[in-house]
Amino acid sequence: GPVAETFRVIRGAVTEEFVRSTQGVFQFELSGDGGGTWYIDLKSKGGSAGFGKPPVTADVVMSMSSADFVKMFTDKLKPCMAFMAGNSSIKGIMMLTLSLEKML
């Protein structure tokens, strides 16, 4: 589905340099089609992304619909806009969300 496809693209975009500069782990609690718990680990060596809980504790946990998540990563929705609109919630270190925007 679109969520799995988005994570496939994210995995391809994760670089060692990006991991070094970000040092953050993101967990996504997605509702709706293709939902569930997904993660992007930009802290562990090499980085990783995929379905399930992250290998280490998440610094940021975002809850949103899977449709909004896909929009966010296809640049149709900025993470900060999503939170201001109240469509999603974020727990953790806001600054890390900005570094995620750079990757998108």
PDB file of N, CA and C in Angstrom:
ATOM      1  N   GLY A   1       0.812  -1.202   0.000  1.00  0.00           N
ATOM      2  CA  GLY A   1       0.000   0.000   0.000  1.00  0.00           C
ATOM      3  C   GLY A   1       0.848   1.256   0.000  1.00  0.00           C
ATOM      4  N   PRO A   2       0.203   2.419  -0.015  1.00  0.00           N
ATOM      5  CA  PRO A   2       0.933   3.687  -0.068  1.00  0.00           C
ATOM      6  C   PRO A   2       1.863   3.915   1.122  1.00  0.00           C
ATOM      7  N   VAL A   3       1.489   3.448   2.303  1.00  0.00           N
ATOM      8  CA  VAL A   3       2.341   3.651   3.478  1.00  0.00           C
ATOM      9  C   VAL A   3       3.624   2.830   3.339  1.00  0.00           C
ATOM     10  N   ALA A   4       3.479   1.572   2.971  1.00  0.00           N
ATOM     11  CA  ALA A   4       4.641   0.693   2.795  1.00  0.00           C
ATOM     12  C   ALA A   4       5.551   1.236   1.697  1.00  0.00           C
ATOM     13  N   GLU A   5       4.950   1.743   0.628  1.00  0.00           N
ATOM     14  CA  GLU A   5       5.709   2.309  -0.485  1.00  0.00           C
ATOM     15  C   GLU A   5       6.485   3.548  -0.021  1.00  0.00           C
ATOM     16  N   THR A   6       5.829   4.379   0.793  1.00  0.00           N
ATOM     17  CA  THR A   6       6.480   5.578   1.332  1.00  0.00           C
ATOM     18  C   THR A   6       7.694   5.191   2.166  1.00  0.00           C
ATOM     19  N   PHE A   7       7.555   4.146   2.990  1.00  0.00           N
ATOM     20  CA  PHE A   7       8.685   3.715   3.821  1.00  0.00           C
ATOM     21  C   PHE A   7       9.810   3.116   2.980  1.00  0.00           C
ATOM     22  N   ARG A   8       9.450   2.513   1.847  1.00  0.00           N
ATOM     23  CA  ARG A   8      10.469   1.978   0.954  1.00  0.00           C
ATOM     24  C   ARG A   8      11.330   3.138   0.423  1.00  0.00           C
ATOM     25  N   VAL A   9      10.661   4.240   0.060  1.00  0.00           N
ATOM     26  CA  VAL A   9      11.354   5.435  -0.431  1.00  0.00           C
ATOM     27  C   VAL A   9      12.219   6.046   0.678  1.00  0.00           C
ATOM     28  N   ILE A  10      11.651   6.108   1.899  1.00  0.00           N
ATOM     29  CA  ILE A  10      12.383   6.668   3.038  1.00  0.00           C
ATOM     30  C   ILE A  10      13.661   5.872   3.294  1.00  0.00           C
ATOM     31  N   ARG A  11      13.544   4.538   3.276  1.00  0.00           N
ATOM     32  CA  ARG A  11      14.719   3.687   3.499  1.00  0.00           C
ATOM     33  C   ARG A  11      15.817   4.021   2.498  1.00  0.00           C
ATOM     34  N   GLY A  12      15.417   4.286   1.256  1.00  0.00           N
ATOM     35  CA  GLY A  12      16.382   4.624   0.223  1.00  0.00           C
ATOM     36  C   GLY A  12      17.023   5.984   0.438  1.00  0.00           C
ATOM     37  N   ALA A  13      16.331   6.847   1.197  1.00  0.00           N
ATOM     38  CA  ALA A  13      16.815   8.211   1.405  1.00  0.00           C
ATOM     39  C   ALA A  13      17.697   8.355   2.646  1.00  0.00           C
ATOM     40  N   VAL A  14      17.690   7.332   3.506  1.00  0.00           N
ATOM     41  CA  VAL A  14      18.461   7.394   4.744  1.00  0.00           C
ATOM     42  C   VAL A  14      19.951   7.210   4.455  1.00  0.00           C
ATOM     43  N   THR A  15      20.737   8.217   4.799  1.00  0.00           N
ATOM     44  CA  THR A  15      22.186   8.120   4.613  1.00  0.00           C
ATOM     45  C   THR A  15      22.884   8.211   5.964  1.00  0.00           C
ATOM     46  N   GLU A  16      24.103   7.702   5.995  1.00  0.00           N
ATOM     47  CA  GLU A  16      24.908   7.736   7.221  1.00  0.00           C
ATOM     48  C   GLU A  16      25.071   9.176   7.697  1.00  0.00           C
ATOM     49  N   GLU A  17      25.284  10.079   6.753  1.00  0.00           N
ATOM     50  CA  GLU A  17      25.474  11.494   7.087  1.00  0.00           C
ATOM     51  C   GLU A  17      24.215  12.073   7.723  1.00  0.00           C
ATOM     52  N   PHE A  18      23.079  11.688   7.165  1.00  0.00           N
ATOM     53  CA  PHE A  18      21.803  12.180   7.691  1.00  0.00           C
ATOM     54  C   PHE A  18      21.568  11.661   9.104  1.00  0.00           C
ATOM     55  N   VAL A  19      21.950  10.409   9.331  1.00  0.00           N
ATOM     56  CA  VAL A  19      21.820   9.801  10.663  1.00  0.00           C
ATOM     57  C   VAL A  19      22.695  10.571  11.657  1.00  0.00           C
ATOM     58  N   ARG A  20      23.939  10.856  11.240  1.00  0.00           N
ATOM     59  CA  ARG A  20      24.864  11.595  12.110  1.00  0.00           C
ATOM     60  C   ARG A  20      24.329  12.974  12.474  1.00  0.00           C
ATOM     61  N   SER A  21      23.748  13.658  11.496  1.00  0.00           N
ATOM     62  CA  SER A  21      23.300  15.032  11.745  1.00  0.00           C
ATOM     63  C   SER A  21      21.966  15.091  12.482  1.00  0.00           C
ATOM     64  N   THR A  22      21.158  14.042  12.389  1.00  0.00           N
ATOM     65  CA  THR A  22      19.827  14.077  13.010  1.00  0.00           C
ATOM     66  C   THR A  22      19.833  13.525  14.422  1.00  0.00           C
ATOM     67  N   GLN A  23      20.351  12.292  14.576  1.00  0.00           N
ATOM     68  CA  GLN A  23      20.386  11.627  15.886  1.00  0.00           C
ATOM     69  C   GLN A  23      19.011  11.611  16.553  1.00  0.00           C
ATOM     70  N   GLY A  24      18.035  11.138  15.816  1.00  0.00           N
ATOM     71  CA  GLY A  24      16.683  11.051  16.365  1.00  0.00           C
ATOM     72  C   GLY A  24      15.949   9.822  15.860  1.00  0.00           C
ATOM     73  N   VAL A  25      15.016   9.332  16.663  1.00  0.00           N
ATOM     74  CA  VAL A  25      14.200   8.188  16.279  1.00  0.00           C
ATOM     75  C   VAL A  25      12.735   8.611  16.288  1.00  0.00           C
ATOM     76  N   PHE A  26      12.070   8.367  15.171  1.00  0.00           N
ATOM     77  CA  PHE A  26      10.677   8.771  15.007  1.00  0.00           C
ATOM     78  C   PHE A  26       9.779   7.548  14.975  1.00  0.00           C
ATOM     79  N   GLN A  27       8.691   7.620  15.735  1.00  0.00           N
ATOM     80  CA  GLN A  27       7.707   6.544  15.715  1.00  0.00           C
ATOM     81  C   GLN A  27       6.397   7.141  15.225  1.00  0.00           C
ATOM     82  N   PHE A  28       5.741   6.434  14.314  1.00  0.00           N
ATOM     83  CA  PHE A  28       4.480   6.912  13.753  1.00  0.00           C
ATOM     84  C   PHE A  28       3.370   5.949  14.119  1.00  0.00           C
ATOM     85  N   GLU A  29       2.315   6.487  14.749  1.00  0.00           N
ATOM     86  CA  GLU A  29       1.130   5.684  15.056  1.00  0.00           C
ATOM     87  C   GLU A  29       0.088   6.091  14.020  1.00  0.00           C
ATOM     88  N   LEU A  30      -0.078   5.254  13.007  1.00  0.00           N
ATOM     89  CA  LEU A  30      -0.948   5.614  11.895  1.00  0.00           C
ATOM     90  C   LEU A  30      -2.288   4.904  11.990  1.00  0.00           C
ATOM     91  N   SER A  31      -3.351   5.663  11.733  1.00  0.00           N
ATOM     92  CA  SER A  31      -4.689   5.079  11.737  1.00  0.00           C
ATOM     93  C   SER A  31      -5.165   4.977  10.293  1.00  0.00           C
ATOM     94  N   GLY A  32      -6.066   4.042  10.033  1.00  0.00           N
ATOM     95  CA  GLY A  32      -6.616   3.895   8.687  1.00  0.00           C
ATOM     96  C   GLY A  32      -5.853   2.885   7.861  1.00  0.00           C
ATOM     97  N   ASP A  33      -6.007   2.997   6.555  1.00  0.00           N
ATOM     98  CA  ASP A  33      -5.455   2.045   5.599  1.00  0.00           C
ATOM     99  C   ASP A  33      -3.940   1.939   5.704  1.00  0.00           C
ATOM    100  N   GLY A  34      -3.428   0.731   5.935  1.00  0.00           N
ATOM    101  CA  GLY A  34      -1.988   0.532   6.041  1.00  0.00           C
ATOM    102  C   GLY A  34      -1.405   1.091   7.323  1.00  0.00           C
ATOM    103  N   GLY A  35      -2.280   1.325   8.293  1.00  0.00           N
ATOM    104  CA  GLY A  35      -1.862   1.921   9.553  1.00  0.00           C
ATOM    105  C   GLY A  35      -1.080   0.977  10.447  1.00  0.00           C
ATOM    106  N   GLY A  36      -0.958   1.379  11.706  1.00  0.00           N
ATOM    107  CA  GLY A  36      -0.170   0.607  12.650  1.00  0.00           C
ATOM    108  C   GLY A  36       1.028   1.412  13.098  1.00  0.00           C
ATOM    109  N   THR A  37       1.981   0.750  13.713  1.00  0.00           N
ATOM    110  CA  THR A  37       3.182   1.408  14.206  1.00  0.00           C
ATOM    111  C   THR A  37       4.307   1.255  13.191  1.00  0.00           C
ATOM    112  N   TRP A  38       4.900   2.386  12.809  1.00  0.00           N
ATOM    113  CA  TRP A  38       6.018   2.413  11.872  1.00  0.00           C
ATOM    114  C   TRP A  38       7.105   3.284  12.493  1.00  0.00           C
ATOM    115  N   TYR A  39       8.319   3.187  11.982  1.00  0.00           N
ATOM    116  CA  TYR A  39       9.381   3.994  12.570  1.00  0.00           C
ATOM    117  C   TYR A  39      10.428   4.411  11.532  1.00  0.00           C
ATOM    118  N   ILE A  40      11.146   5.478  11.870  1.00  0.00           N
ATOM    119  CA  ILE A  40      12.351   5.875  11.135  1.00  0.00           C
ATOM    120  C   ILE A  40      13.426   6.074  12.192  1.00  0.00           C
ATOM    121  N   ASP A  41      14.481   5.273  12.109  1.00  0.00           N
ATOM    122  CA  ASP A  41      15.581   5.360  13.069  1.00  0.00           C
ATOM    123  C   ASP A  41      16.726   6.130  12.422  1.00  0.00           C
ATOM    124  N   LEU A  42      16.915   7.373  12.888  1.00  0.00           N
ATOM    125  CA  LEU A  42      18.019   8.197  12.389  1.00  0.00           C
ATOM    126  C   LEU A  42      19.014   8.421  13.522  1.00  0.00           C
ATOM    127  N   LYS A  43      19.236   7.342  14.287  1.00  0.00           N
ATOM    128  CA  LYS A  43      20.161   7.427  15.415  1.00  0.00           C
ATOM    129  C   LYS A  43      21.152   6.263  15.390  1.00  0.00           C
ATOM    130  N   SER A  44      20.644   5.052  15.195  1.00  0.00           N
ATOM    131  CA  SER A  44      21.506   3.876  15.154  1.00  0.00           C
ATOM    132  C   SER A  44      22.351   3.893  13.884  1.00  0.00           C
ATOM    133  N   LYS A  45      23.500   3.243  13.950  1.00  0.00           N
ATOM    134  CA  LYS A  45      24.418   3.234  12.812  1.00  0.00           C
ATOM    135  C   LYS A  45      23.724   2.774  11.530  1.00  0.00           C
ATOM    136  N   GLY A  46      23.863   3.555  10.482  1.00  0.00           N
ATOM    137  CA  GLY A  46      23.270   3.190   9.200  1.00  0.00           C
ATOM    138  C   GLY A  46      21.817   3.606   9.043  1.00  0.00           C
ATOM    139  N   GLY A  47      21.118   3.740  10.182  1.00  0.00           N
ATOM    140  CA  GLY A  47      19.715   4.129  10.130  1.00  0.00           C
ATOM    141  C   GLY A  47      18.838   3.029   9.566  1.00  0.00           C
ATOM    142  N   SER A  48      17.551   3.132   9.810  1.00  0.00           N
ATOM    143  CA  SER A  48      16.607   2.166   9.270  1.00  0.00           C
ATOM    144  C   SER A  48      15.204   2.742   9.352  1.00  0.00           C
ATOM    145  N   ALA A  49      14.281   2.080   8.678  1.00  0.00           N
ATOM    146  CA  ALA A  49      12.885   2.509   8.697  1.00  0.00           C
ATOM    147  C   ALA A  49      12.031   1.308   8.362  1.00  0.00           C
ATOM    148  N   GLY A  50      10.833   1.269   8.910  1.00  0.00           N
ATOM    149  CA  GLY A  50       9.969   0.148   8.586  1.00  0.00           C
ATOM    150  C   GLY A  50       8.793  -0.002   9.519  1.00  0.00           C
ATOM    151  N   PHE A  51       8.177  -1.175   9.460  1.00  0.00           N
ATOM    152  CA  PHE A  51       6.976  -1.462  10.228  1.00  0.00           C
ATOM    153  C   PHE A  51       7.353  -1.959  11.614  1.00  0.00           C
ATOM    154  N   GLY A  52       6.578  -1.548  12.605  1.00  0.00           N
ATOM    155  CA  GLY A  52       6.790  -2.025  13.964  1.00  0.00           C
ATOM    156  C   GLY A  52       7.421  -0.956  14.839  1.00  0.00           C
ATOM    157  N   LYS A  53       7.757  -1.358  16.047  1.00  0.00           N
ATOM    158  CA  LYS A  53       8.375  -0.421  16.984  1.00  0.00           C
ATOM    159  C   LYS A  53       9.843  -0.215  16.602  1.00  0.00           C
ATOM    160  N   PRO A  54      10.372   1.002  16.848  1.00  0.00           N
ATOM    161  CA  PRO A  54      11.787   1.224  16.530  1.00  0.00           C
ATOM    162  C   PRO A  54      12.692   0.375  17.418  1.00  0.00           C
ATOM    163  N   PRO A  55      13.912   0.072  16.941  1.00  0.00           N
ATOM    164  CA  PRO A  55      14.838  -0.766  17.712  1.00  0.00           C
ATOM    165  C   PRO A  55      15.287  -0.109  19.017  1.00  0.00           C
ATOM    166  N   VAL A  56      15.240   1.214  19.071  1.00  0.00           N
ATOM    167  CA  VAL A  56      15.538   1.937  20.311  1.00  0.00           C
ATOM    168  C   VAL A  56      14.376   2.873  20.591  1.00  0.00           C
ATOM    169  N   THR A  57      14.282   3.373  21.821  1.00  0.00           N
ATOM    170  CA  THR A  57      13.170   4.225  22.208  1.00  0.00           C
ATOM    171  C   THR A  57      13.055   5.456  21.303  1.00  0.00           C
ATOM    172  N   ALA A  58      11.840   5.752  20.863  1.00  0.00           N
ATOM    173  CA  ALA A  58      11.608   6.889  19.977  1.00  0.00           C
ATOM    174  C   ALA A  58      11.764   8.215  20.719  1.00  0.00           C
ATOM    175  N   ASP A  59      12.371   9.192  20.034  1.00  0.00           N
ATOM    176  CA  ASP A  59      12.479  10.548  20.583  1.00  0.00           C
ATOM    177  C   ASP A  59      11.213  11.333  20.279  1.00  0.00           C
ATOM    178  N   VAL A  60      10.577  10.982  19.176  1.00  0.00           N
ATOM    179  CA  VAL A  60       9.366  11.665  18.751  1.00  0.00           C
ATOM    180  C   VAL A  60       8.330  10.614  18.357  1.00  0.00           C
ATOM    181  N   VAL A  61       7.112  10.772  18.878  1.00  0.00           N
ATOM    182  CA  VAL A  61       6.013   9.891  18.493  1.00  0.00           C
ATOM    183  C   VAL A  61       4.949  10.751  17.834  1.00  0.00           C
ATOM    184  N   MET A  62       4.614  10.436  16.587  1.00  0.00           N
ATOM    185  CA  MET A  62       3.588  11.187  15.875  1.00  0.00           C
ATOM    186  C   MET A  62       2.388  10.286  15.629  1.00  0.00           C
ATOM    187  N   SER A  63       1.211  10.820  15.893  1.00  0.00           N
ATOM    188  CA  SER A  63      -0.019  10.081  15.623  1.00  0.00           C
ATOM    189  C   SER A  63      -0.791  10.829  14.544  1.00  0.00           C
ATOM    190  N   MET A  64      -1.157  10.136  13.496  1.00  0.00           N
ATOM    191  CA  MET A  64      -1.916  10.759  12.414  1.00  0.00           C
ATOM    192  C   MET A  64      -2.549   9.674  11.552  1.00  0.00           C
ATOM    193  N   SER A  65      -3.365  10.083  10.597  1.00  0.00           N
ATOM    194  CA  SER A  65      -3.946   9.105   9.685  1.00  0.00           C
ATOM    195  C   SER A  65      -2.886   8.718   8.664  1.00  0.00           C
ATOM    196  N   SER A  66      -3.002   7.517   8.143  1.00  0.00           N
ATOM    197  CA  SER A  66      -2.020   7.068   7.155  1.00  0.00           C
ATOM    198  C   SER A  66      -2.091   7.951   5.908  1.00  0.00           C
ATOM    199  N   ALA A  67      -3.278   8.462   5.590  1.00  0.00           N
ATOM    200  CA  ALA A  67      -3.435   9.342   4.425  1.00  0.00           C
ATOM    201  C   ALA A  67      -2.617  10.624   4.615  1.00  0.00           C
ATOM    202  N   ASP A  68      -2.678  11.208   5.832  1.00  0.00           N
ATOM    203  CA  ASP A  68      -1.901  12.415   6.119  1.00  0.00           C
ATOM    204  C   ASP A  68      -0.407  12.124   6.102  1.00  0.00           C
ATOM    205  N   PHE A  69      -0.047  10.951   6.582  1.00  0.00           N
ATOM    206  CA  PHE A  69       1.369  10.568   6.602  1.00  0.00           C
ATOM    207  C   PHE A  69       1.921  10.536   5.177  1.00  0.00           C
ATOM    208  N   VAL A  70       1.195   9.883   4.289  1.00  0.00           N
ATOM    209  CA  VAL A  70       1.642   9.773   2.895  1.00  0.00           C
ATOM    210  C   VAL A  70       1.719  11.167   2.276  1.00  0.00           C
ATOM    211  N   LYS A  71       0.711  12.020   2.577  1.00  0.00           N
ATOM    212  CA  LYS A  71       0.718  13.402   2.081  1.00  0.00           C
ATOM    213  C   LYS A  71       1.948  14.144   2.582  1.00  0.00           C
ATOM    214  N   MET A  72       2.268  13.937   3.848  1.00  0.00           N
ATOM    215  CA  MET A  72       3.394  14.629   4.458  1.00  0.00           C
ATOM    216  C   MET A  72       4.684  14.286   3.725  1.00  0.00           C
ATOM    217  N   PHE A  73       4.846  13.010   3.370  1.00  0.00           N
ATOM    218  CA  PHE A  73       6.084  12.584   2.738  1.00  0.00           C
ATOM    219  C   PHE A  73       6.101  12.783   1.230  1.00  0.00           C
ATOM    220  N   THR A  74       4.959  13.150   0.657  1.00  0.00           N
ATOM    221  CA  THR A  74       4.967  13.475  -0.768  1.00  0.00           C
ATOM    222  C   THR A  74       4.899  14.992  -0.908  1.00  0.00           C
ATOM    223  N   ASP A  75       5.228  15.666   0.202  1.00  0.00           N
ATOM    224  CA  ASP A  75       5.354  17.122   0.224  1.00  0.00           C
ATOM    225  C   ASP A  75       4.055  17.863  -0.029  1.00  0.00           C
ATOM    226  N   LYS A  76       2.917  17.208   0.223  1.00  0.00           N
ATOM    227  CA  LYS A  76       1.638  17.899   0.080  1.00  0.00           C
ATOM    228  C   LYS A  76       1.194  18.471   1.419  1.00  0.00           C
ATOM    229  N   LEU A  77       1.938  18.092   2.466  1.00  0.00           N
ATOM    230  CA  LEU A  77       1.568  18.538   3.805  1.00  0.00           C
ATOM    231  C   LEU A  77       2.828  18.636   4.646  1.00  0.00           C
ATOM    232  N   LYS A  78       3.118  19.813   5.167  1.00  0.00           N
ATOM    233  CA  LYS A  78       4.293  19.979   6.032  1.00  0.00           C
ATOM    234  C   LYS A  78       3.931  19.461   7.426  1.00  0.00           C
ATOM    235  N   PRO A  79       4.864  18.737   8.090  1.00  0.00           N
ATOM    236  CA  PRO A  79       4.552  18.201   9.422  1.00  0.00           C
ATOM    237  C   PRO A  79       3.995  19.260  10.363  1.00  0.00           C
ATOM    238  N   CYS A  80       4.619  20.432  10.377  1.00  0.00           N
ATOM    239  CA  CYS A  80       4.158  21.473  11.303  1.00  0.00           C
ATOM    240  C   CYS A  80       2.735  21.919  10.975  1.00  0.00           C
ATOM    241  N   MET A  81       2.404  21.948   9.688  1.00  0.00           N
ATOM    242  CA  MET A  81       1.043  22.331   9.289  1.00  0.00           C
ATOM    243  C   MET A  81       0.032  21.307   9.786  1.00  0.00           C
ATOM    244  N   ALA A  82       0.403  20.042   9.695  1.00  0.00           N
ATOM    245  CA  ALA A  82      -0.501  18.973  10.128  1.00  0.00           C
ATOM    246  C   ALA A  82      -0.840  19.122  11.603  1.00  0.00           C
ATOM    247  N   PHE A  83       0.182  19.469  12.406  1.00  0.00           N
ATOM    248  CA  PHE A  83      -0.060  19.575  13.843  1.00  0.00           C
ATOM    249  C   PHE A  83      -0.889  20.810  14.160  1.00  0.00           C
ATOM    250  N   MET A  84      -0.628  21.911  13.434  1.00  0.00           N
ATOM    251  CA  MET A  84      -1.392  23.133  13.674  1.00  0.00           C
ATOM    252  C   MET A  84      -2.851  22.940  13.309  1.00  0.00           C
ATOM    253  N   ALA A  85      -3.085  22.134  12.269  1.00  0.00           N
ATOM    254  CA  ALA A  85      -4.456  21.875  11.833  1.00  0.00           C
ATOM    255  C   ALA A  85      -5.172  20.933  12.793  1.00  0.00           C
ATOM    256  N   GLY A  86      -4.399  20.341  13.704  1.00  0.00           N
ATOM    257  CA  GLY A  86      -4.996  19.455  14.698  1.00  0.00           C
ATOM    258  C   GLY A  86      -5.313  18.071  14.166  1.00  0.00           C
ATOM    259  N   ASN A  87      -4.775  17.752  12.975  1.00  0.00           N
ATOM    260  CA  ASN A  87      -5.031  16.432  12.392  1.00  0.00           C
ATOM    261  C   ASN A  87      -4.145  15.368  12.998  1.00  0.00           C
ATOM    262  N   SER A  88      -3.094  15.806  13.672  1.00  0.00           N
ATOM    263  CA  SER A  88      -2.165  14.827  14.212  1.00  0.00           C
ATOM    264  C   SER A  88      -1.592  15.350  15.510  1.00  0.00           C
ATOM    265  N   SER A  89      -1.052  14.435  16.293  1.00  0.00           N
ATOM    266  CA  SER A  89      -0.449  14.860  17.555  1.00  0.00           C
ATOM    267  C   SER A  89       1.005  14.455  17.549  1.00  0.00           C
ATOM    268  N   ILE A  90       1.793  15.199  18.305  1.00  0.00           N
ATOM    269  CA  ILE A  90       3.224  14.906  18.357  1.00  0.00           C
ATOM    270  C   ILE A  90       3.682  14.955  19.804  1.00  0.00           C
ATOM    271  N   LYS A  91       4.442  13.949  20.194  1.00  0.00           N
ATOM    272  CA  LYS A  91       5.016  13.918  21.538  1.00  0.00           C
ATOM    273  C   LYS A  91       6.518  13.812  21.372  1.00  0.00           C
ATOM    274  N   GLY A  92       7.244  14.578  22.141  1.00  0.00           N
ATOM    275  CA  GLY A  92       8.697  14.464  22.068  1.00  0.00           C
ATOM    276  C   GLY A  92       9.360  15.757  21.636  1.00  0.00           C
ATOM    277  N   ILE A  93      10.498  15.607  20.977  1.00  0.00           N
ATOM    278  CA  ILE A  93      11.366  16.744  20.689  1.00  0.00           C
ATOM    279  C   ILE A  93      10.983  17.403  19.372  1.00  0.00           C
ATOM    280  N   MET A  94      10.334  18.581  19.460  1.00  0.00           N
ATOM    281  CA  MET A  94       9.878  19.276  18.263  1.00  0.00           C
ATOM    282  C   MET A  94      11.016  19.588  17.297  1.00  0.00           C
ATOM    283  N   MET A  95      12.190  19.947  17.821  1.00  0.00           N
ATOM    284  CA  MET A  95      13.317  20.308  16.963  1.00  0.00           C
ATOM    285  C   MET A  95      13.650  19.186  15.982  1.00  0.00           C
ATOM    286  N   LEU A  96      13.495  17.952  16.424  1.00  0.00           N
ATOM    287  CA  LEU A  96      13.801  16.820  15.552  1.00  0.00           C
ATOM    288  C   LEU A  96      12.836  16.750  14.376  1.00  0.00           C
ATOM    289  N   THR A  97      11.612  17.239  14.593  1.00  0.00           N
ATOM    290  CA  THR A  97      10.630  17.238  13.517  1.00  0.00           C
ATOM    291  C   THR A  97      11.094  18.117  12.362  1.00  0.00           C
ATOM    292  N   LEU A  98      11.791  19.214  12.715  1.00  0.00           N
ATOM    293  CA  LEU A  98      12.300  20.108  11.691  1.00  0.00           C
ATOM    294  C   LEU A  98      13.379  19.420  10.864  1.00  0.00           C
ATOM    295  N   SER A  99      14.218  18.596  11.505  1.00  0.00           N
ATOM    296  CA  SER A  99      15.242  17.891  10.743  1.00  0.00           C
ATOM    297  C   SER A  99      14.593  16.843   9.842  1.00  0.00           C
ATOM    298  N   LEU A 100      13.443  16.335  10.262  1.00  0.00           N
ATOM    299  CA  LEU A 100      12.708  15.372   9.434  1.00  0.00           C
ATOM    300  C   LEU A 100      12.205  16.100   8.178  1.00  0.00           C
ATOM    301  N   GLU A 101      11.762  17.340   8.336  1.00  0.00           N
ATOM    302  CA  GLU A 101      11.296  18.127   7.198  1.00  0.00           C
ATOM    303  C   GLU A 101      12.389  18.277   6.142  1.00  0.00           C
ATOM    304  N   LYS A 102      13.623  18.398   6.603  1.00  0.00           N
ATOM    305  CA  LYS A 102      14.748  18.535   5.664  1.00  0.00           C
ATOM    306  C   LYS A 102      14.876  17.289   4.784  1.00  0.00           C
ATOM    307  N   MET A 103      14.587  16.156   5.379  1.00  0.00           N
ATOM    308  CA  MET A 103      14.735  14.908   4.656  1.00  0.00           C
ATOM    309  C   MET A 103      13.632  14.727   3.612  1.00  0.00           C
ATOM    310  N   LEU A 104      12.472  15.271   3.890  1.00  0.00           N
ATOM    311  CA  LEU A 104      11.315  15.052   3.026  1.00  0.00           C
ATOM    312  C   LEU A 104      11.505  15.646   1.644  1.00  0.00           C
TER     313      LEU A 104
END
